[in-house]
JSON list of C-alpha atoms in Angstrom, two decimals:
[
{"chain": "A", "resi": 6, "resn": "MET", "atom": "CA", "xyz": [11.05, -0.03, 31.50]},
{"chain": "A", "resi": 7, "resn": "PRO", "atom": "CA", "xyz": [11.69, 3.13, 33.18]},
{"chain": "A", "resi": 8, "resn": "ASP", "atom": "CA", "xyz": [9.35, 6.19, 32.55]},
{"chain": "A", "resi": 9, "resn": "THR", "atom": "CA", "xyz": [11.50, 8.02, 29.88]},
{"chain": "A", "resi": 10, "resn": "PRO", "atom": "CA", "xyz": [10.85, 10.87, 27.53]},
{"chain": "A", "resi": 11, "resn": "TYR", "atom": "CA", "xyz": [10.42, 8.71, 24.40]},
{"chain": "A", "resi": 12, "resn": "ARG", "atom": "CA", "xyz": [7.18, 7.33, 25.89]},
{"chain": "A", "resi": 13, "resn": "LYS", "atom": "CA", "xyz": [5.39, 10.71, 25.67]},
{"chain": "A", "resi": 14, "resn": "ALA", "atom": "CA", "xyz": [2.43, 10.55, 23.18]},
{"chain": "A", "resi": 15, "resn": "THR", "atom": "CA", "xyz": [2.01, 13.09, 20.42]},
{"chain": "A", "resi": 16, "resn": "ASN", "atom": "CA", "xyz": [-0.52, 13.80, 17.63]},
{"chain": "A", "resi": 17, "resn": "LEU", "atom": "CA", "xyz": [1.86, 12.22, 14.99]},
{"chain": "A", "resi": 18, "resn": "PRO", "atom": "CA", "xyz": [0.68, 9.21, 13.05]},
{"chain": "A", "resi": 19, "resn": "PHE", "atom": "CA", "xyz": [2.56, 6.54, 15.03]},
{"chain": "A", "resi": 20, "resn": "ILE", "atom": "CA", "xyz": [2.17, 2.96, 13.61]},
{"chain": "A", "resi": 21, "resn": "SER", "atom": "CA", "xyz": [2.91, -0.25, 15.76]},
{"chain": "A", "resi": 22, "resn": "ILE", "atom": "CA", "xyz": [6.28, -1.90, 14.79]},
{"chain": "A", "resi": 23, "resn": "CYS", "atom": "CA", "xyz": [6.44, -4.74, 17.33]},
{"chain": "A", "resi": 24, "resn": "HIS", "atom": "CA", "xyz": [5.75, -5.79, 20.87]},
{"chain": "A", "resi": 25, "resn": "THR", "atom": "CA", "xyz": [8.09, -4.39, 23.62]},
{"chain": "A", "resi": 26, "resn": "SER", "atom": "CA", "xyz": [9.35, -8.05, 24.44]},
{"chain": "A", "resi": 27, "resn": "ALA", "atom": "CA", "xyz": [10.93, -8.11, 20.86]},
{"chain": "A", "resi": 28, "resn": "LEU", "atom": "CA", "xyz": [13.72, -5.84, 21.86]},
{"chain": "A", "resi": 29, "resn": "HIS", "atom": "CA", "xyz": [15.83, -5.87, 24.98]},
{"chain": "A", "resi": 30, "resn": "GLU", "atom": "CA", "xyz": [18.52, -3.59, 26.21]},
{"chain": "A", "resi": 31, "resn": "GLY", "atom": "CA", "xyz": [21.85, -3.99, 24.24]},
{"chain": "A", "resi": 32, "resn": "GLY", "atom": "CA", "xyz": [19.82, -5.40, 21.36]},
{"chain": "A", "resi": 33, "resn": "MET", "atom": "CA", "xyz": [18.43, -4.46, 17.86]},
{"chain": "A", "resi": 34, "resn": "GLY", "atom": "CA", "xyz": [15.43, -5.46, 15.55]},
{"chain": "A", "resi": 35, "resn": "PHE", "atom": "CA", "xyz": [14.85, -4.87, 11.80]},
{"chain": "A", "resi": 36, "resn": "PHE", "atom": "CA", "xyz": [11.04, -4.25, 10.80]},
{"chain": "A", "resi": 37, "resn": "ARG", "atom": "CA", "xyz": [9.17, -3.46, 7.62]},
{"chain": "A", "resi": 38, "resn": "ALA", "atom": "CA", "xyz": [6.41, -0.99, 7.66]},
{"chain": "A", "resi": 39, "resn": "GLY", "atom": "CA", "xyz": [4.83, -1.04, 4.12]},
{"chain": "A", "resi": 40, "resn": "LYS", "atom": "CA", "xyz": [7.89, -0.34, 1.75]},
{"chain": "A", "resi": 41, "resn": "LYS", "atom": "CA", "xyz": [9.74, 1.30, 4.51]},
{"chain": "A", "resi": 42, "resn": "SER", "atom": "CA", "xyz": [12.29, -0.46, 6.88]},
{"chain": "A", "resi": 43, "resn": "VAL", "atom": "CA", "xyz": [12.62, 0.32, 10.43]},
{"chain": "A", "resi": 44, "resn": "LEU", "atom": "CA", "xyz": [15.66, -0.41, 12.60]},
{"chain": "A", "resi": 45, "resn": "LEU", "atom": "CA", "xyz": [15.17, -0.45, 16.37]},
{"chain": "A", "resi": 46, "resn": "LEU", "atom": "CA", "xyz": [18.21, -0.16, 18.77]},
{"chain": "A", "resi": 47, "resn": "TRP", "atom": "CA", "xyz": [18.30, -0.27, 22.52]},
{"chain": "A", "resi": 48, "resn": "PRO", "atom": "CA", "xyz": [21.80, 0.89, 23.34]},
{"chain": "A", "resi": 49, "resn": "LYS", "atom": "CA", "xyz": [23.25, -0.50, 26.69]},
{"chain": "A", "resi": 50, "resn": "GLY", "atom": "CA", "xyz": [22.50, 1.91, 29.40]},
{"chain": "A", "resi": 51, "resn": "GLY", "atom": "CA", "xyz": [20.26, 4.30, 27.22]},
{"chain": "A", "resi": 52, "resn": "GLU", "atom": "CA", "xyz": [16.74, 4.26, 25.70]},
{"chain": "A", "resi": 53, "resn": "PRO", "atom": "CA", "xyz": [15.37, 2.51, 22.52]},
{"chain": "A", "resi": 54, "resn": "LYS", "atom": "CA", "xyz": [15.81, 4.43, 19.24]},
{"chain": "A", "resi": 55, "resn": "ALA", "atom": "CA", "xyz": [14.28, 4.16, 15.97]},
{"chain": "A", "resi": 56, "resn": "TYR", "atom": "CA", "xyz": [16.01, 4.85, 12.63]},
{"chain": "A", "resi": 57, "resn": "ARG", "atom": "CA", "xyz": [15.39, 4.12, 9.00]},
{"chain": "A", "resi": 58, "resn": "GLY", "atom": "CA", "xyz": [16.78, 0.66, 8.06]},
{"chain": "A", "resi": 59, "resn": "ARG", "atom": "CA", "xyz": [19.10, 1.79, 5.39]},
{"chain": "A", "resi": 60, "resn": "CYS", "atom": "CA", "xyz": [22.74, 2.73, 5.70]},
{"chain": "A", "resi": 61, "resn": "PRO", "atom": "CA", "xyz": [23.32, 6.60, 4.89]},
{"chain": "A", "resi": 62, "resn": "HIS", "atom": "CA", "xyz": [26.61, 5.78, 3.39]},
{"chain": "A", "resi": 63, "resn": "ALA", "atom": "CA", "xyz": [25.55, 3.63, 0.44]},
{"chain": "A", "resi": 64, "resn": "ASP", "atom": "CA", "xyz": [21.62, 3.51, 0.80]},
{"chain": "A", "resi": 65, "resn": "VAL", "atom": "CA", "xyz": [21.84, -0.45, 1.25]},
{"chain": "A", "resi": 66, "resn": "PRO", "atom": "CA", "xyz": [19.46, -2.21, 3.94]},
{"chain": "A", "resi": 67, "resn": "LEU", "atom": "CA", "xyz": [20.87, -2.74, 7.24]},
{"chain": "A", "resi": 68, "resn": "ASP", "atom": "CA", "xyz": [18.87, -5.90, 7.88]},
{"chain": "A", "resi": 69, "resn": "GLU", "atom": "CA", "xyz": [22.09, -7.91, 8.33]},
{"chain": "A", "resi": 70, "resn": "ALA", "atom": "CA", "xyz": [23.92, -5.26, 10.31]},
{"chain": "A", "resi": 71, "resn": "SER", "atom": "CA", "xyz": [25.42, -6.21, 13.86]},
{"chain": "A", "resi": 72, "resn": "PHE", "atom": "CA", "xyz": [24.95, -4.27, 16.97]},
{"chain": "A", "resi": 73, "resn": "ASP", "atom": "CA", "xyz": [27.28, -4.54, 19.88]},
{"chain": "A", "resi": 74, "resn": "GLY", "atom": "CA", "xyz": [24.90, -2.52, 22.31]},
{"chain": "A", "resi": 75, "resn": "HIS", "atom": "CA", "xyz": [26.72, 0.62, 21.44]},
{"chain": "A", "resi": 76, "resn": "ILE", "atom": "CA", "xyz": [27.98, 0.44, 17.82]},
{"chain": "A", "resi": 77, "resn": "LEU", "atom": "CA", "xyz": [25.85, -0.68, 14.77]},
{"chain": "A", "resi": 78, "resn": "THR", "atom": "CA", "xyz": [28.06, -1.80, 12.08]},
{"chain": "A", "resi": 79, "resn": "CYS", "atom": "CA", "xyz": [26.78, -1.85, 8.47]},
{"chain": "A", "resi": 80, "resn": "PRO", "atom": "CA", "xyz": [27.75, -5.34, 6.86]},
{"chain": "A", "resi": 81, "resn": "HIS", "atom": "CA", "xyz": [28.32, -4.02, 3.34]},
{"chain": "A", "resi": 82, "resn": "HIS", "atom": "CA", "xyz": [31.13, -1.43, 4.00]},
{"chain": "A", "resi": 83, "resn": "ALA", "atom": "CA", "xyz": [31.87, -1.76, 7.95]},
{"chain": "A", "resi": 84, "resn": "TRP", "atom": "CA", "xyz": [30.81, 1.88, 8.76]},
{"chain": "A", "resi": 85, "resn": "GLY", "atom": "CA", "xyz": [29.92, 2.25, 12.37]},
{"chain": "A", "resi": 86, "resn": "PHE", "atom": "CA", "xyz": [27.13, 4.32, 13.71]},
{"chain": "A", "resi": 87, "resn": "ASP", "atom": "CA", "xyz": [26.52, 5.36, 17.36]},
{"chain": "A", "resi": 88, "resn": "GLY", "atom": "CA", "xyz": [23.44, 3.73, 18.72]},
{"chain": "A", "resi": 89, "resn": "VAL", "atom": "CA", "xyz": [22.34, 6.55, 20.71]},
{"chain": "A", "resi": 90, "resn": "ASN", "atom": "CA", "xyz": [22.55, 9.47, 18.47]},
{"chain": "A", "resi": 91, "resn": "GLY", "atom": "CA", "xyz": [23.03, 7.83, 14.97]},
{"chain": "A", "resi": 92, "resn": "LYS", "atom": "CA", "xyz": [26.34, 9.57, 14.11]},
{"chain": "A", "resi": 93, "resn": "CYS", "atom": "CA", "xyz": [28.97, 7.69, 12.10]},
{"chain": "A", "resi": 94, "resn": "VAL", "atom": "CA", "xyz": [31.85, 6.84, 14.45]},
{"chain": "A", "resi": 95, "resn": "THR", "atom": "CA", "xyz": [34.23, 5.16, 11.82]},
{"chain": "A", "resi": 96, "resn": "HIS", "atom": "CA", "xyz": [34.69, 7.95, 9.27]},
{"chain": "A", "resi": 97, "resn": "ILE", "atom": "CA", "xyz": [35.09, 11.77, 9.55]},
{"chain": "A", "resi": 98, "resn": "VAL", "atom": "CA", "xyz": [31.65, 12.63, 7.77]},
{"chain": "A", "resi": 99, "resn": "ARG", "atom": "CA", "xyz": [28.40, 13.82, 8.49]},
{"chain": "A", "resi": 100, "resn": "ASN", "atom": "CA", "xyz": [26.51, 10.87, 7.59]},
{"chain": "A", "resi": 101, "resn": "THR", "atom": "CA", "xyz": [23.94, 9.81, 10.45]},
{"chain": "A", "resi": 102, "resn": "LEU", "atom": "CA", "xyz": [21.32, 7.38, 10.77]},
{"chain": "A", "resi": 103, "resn": "HIS", "atom": "CA", "xyz": [17.87, 8.84, 10.04]},
{"chain": "A", "resi": 104, "resn": "PRO", "atom": "CA", "xyz": [15.82, 8.92, 13.44]},
{"chain": "A", "resi": 105, "resn": "TYR", "atom": "CA", "xyz": [12.23, 8.33, 13.78]},
{"chain": "A", "resi": 106, "resn": "PRO", "atom": "CA", "xyz": [10.07, 9.39, 16.56]},
{"chain": "A", "resi": 107, "resn": "LEU", "atom": "CA", "xyz": [9.39, 6.44, 18.83]},
{"chain": "A", "resi": 108, "resn": "ARG", "atom": "CA", "xyz": [6.92, 5.89, 21.67]},
{"chain": "A", "resi": 109, "resn": "VAL", "atom": "CA", "xyz": [5.54, 2.89, 23.78]},
{"chain": "A", "resi": 110, "resn": "GLU", "atom": "CA", "xyz": [1.91, 2.42, 23.86]},
{"chain": "A", "resi": 111, "resn": "ASP", "atom": "CA", "xyz": [-0.14, -0.69, 25.02]},
{"chain": "A", "resi": 112, "resn": "ASP", "atom": "CA", "xyz": [3.15, -2.80, 25.39]},
{"chain": "A", "resi": 113, "resn": "GLU", "atom": "CA", "xyz": [4.08, -1.90, 21.55]},
{"chain": "A", "resi": 114, "resn": "PHE", "atom": "CA", "xyz": [6.98, 0.10, 20.09]},
{"chain": "A", "resi": 115, "resn": "GLN", "atom": "CA", "xyz": [5.31, 2.62, 17.80]},
{"chain": "A", "resi": 116, "resn": "VAL", "atom": "CA", "xyz": [7.29, 4.60, 15.39]},
{"chain": "A", "resi": 117, "resn": "ASP", "atom": "CA", "xyz": [6.20, 7.65, 12.97]},
{"chain": "A", "resi": 118, "resn": "ILE", "atom": "CA", "xyz": [7.91, 7.00, 9.65]},
{"chain": "A", "resi": 119, "resn": "GLY", "atom": "CA", "xyz": [5.74, 9.45, 7.86]},
{"chain": "A", "resi": 120, "resn": "PRO", "atom": "CA", "xyz": [3.36, 8.45, 5.19]},
{"chain": "A", "resi": 121, "resn": "VAL", "atom": "CA", "xyz": [3.16, 4.62, 4.75]},
{"chain": "A", "resi": 122, "resn": "LYS", "atom": "CA", "xyz": [3.01, 3.19, 1.08]},
{"chain": "A", "resi": 123, "resn": "PRO", "atom": "CA", "xyz": [1.61, -0.40, 1.10]},
{"chain": "A", "resi": 124, "resn": "ALA", "atom": "CA", "xyz": [4.07, -3.01, 0.13]},
{"chain": "A", "resi": 125, "resn": "PRO", "atom": "CA", "xyz": [3.27, -4.12, -3.47]},
{"chain": "A", "resi": 126, "resn": "SER", "atom": "CA", "xyz": [1.00, -7.05, -3.82]},
{"chain": "A", "resi": 127, "resn": "LYS", "atom": "CA", "xyz": [2.25, -10.45, -5.44]},
{"chain": "A", "resi": 128, "resn": "GLN", "atom": "CA", "xyz": [0.31, -9.53, -8.55]},
{"chain": "A", "resi": 129, "resn": "GLU", "atom": "CA", "xyz": [2.34, -6.31, -8.91]},
{"chain": "A", "resi": 130, "resn": "GLN", "atom": "CA", "xyz": [5.76, -8.06, -8.35]}
]
């Protein structure tokens, strides 16, 4: 991968989401971090991006969304979002995907999603 700004380290509490081999240019991945979900997108010709894994239109999970290398399409209402900046491209609204800071360290994608609450144990469910 080229040396790009998203690789700069900061003092934020980044957590590892996946190995860099799990995502390729033009692709997407959906990951869990405790109770939070993370959507990784790598737009064609751009840099990898991390977003909250829920649609900002209806707050539904994007685990079954499609990504053509440029536009992420929500499977629930077919709203489309630009993979580079997260802005809605199918409706005249201000809804955007919620971005997370992303970096690469030790061959892993790491994301700062804020405080992480552990997923409930099987006894709590």
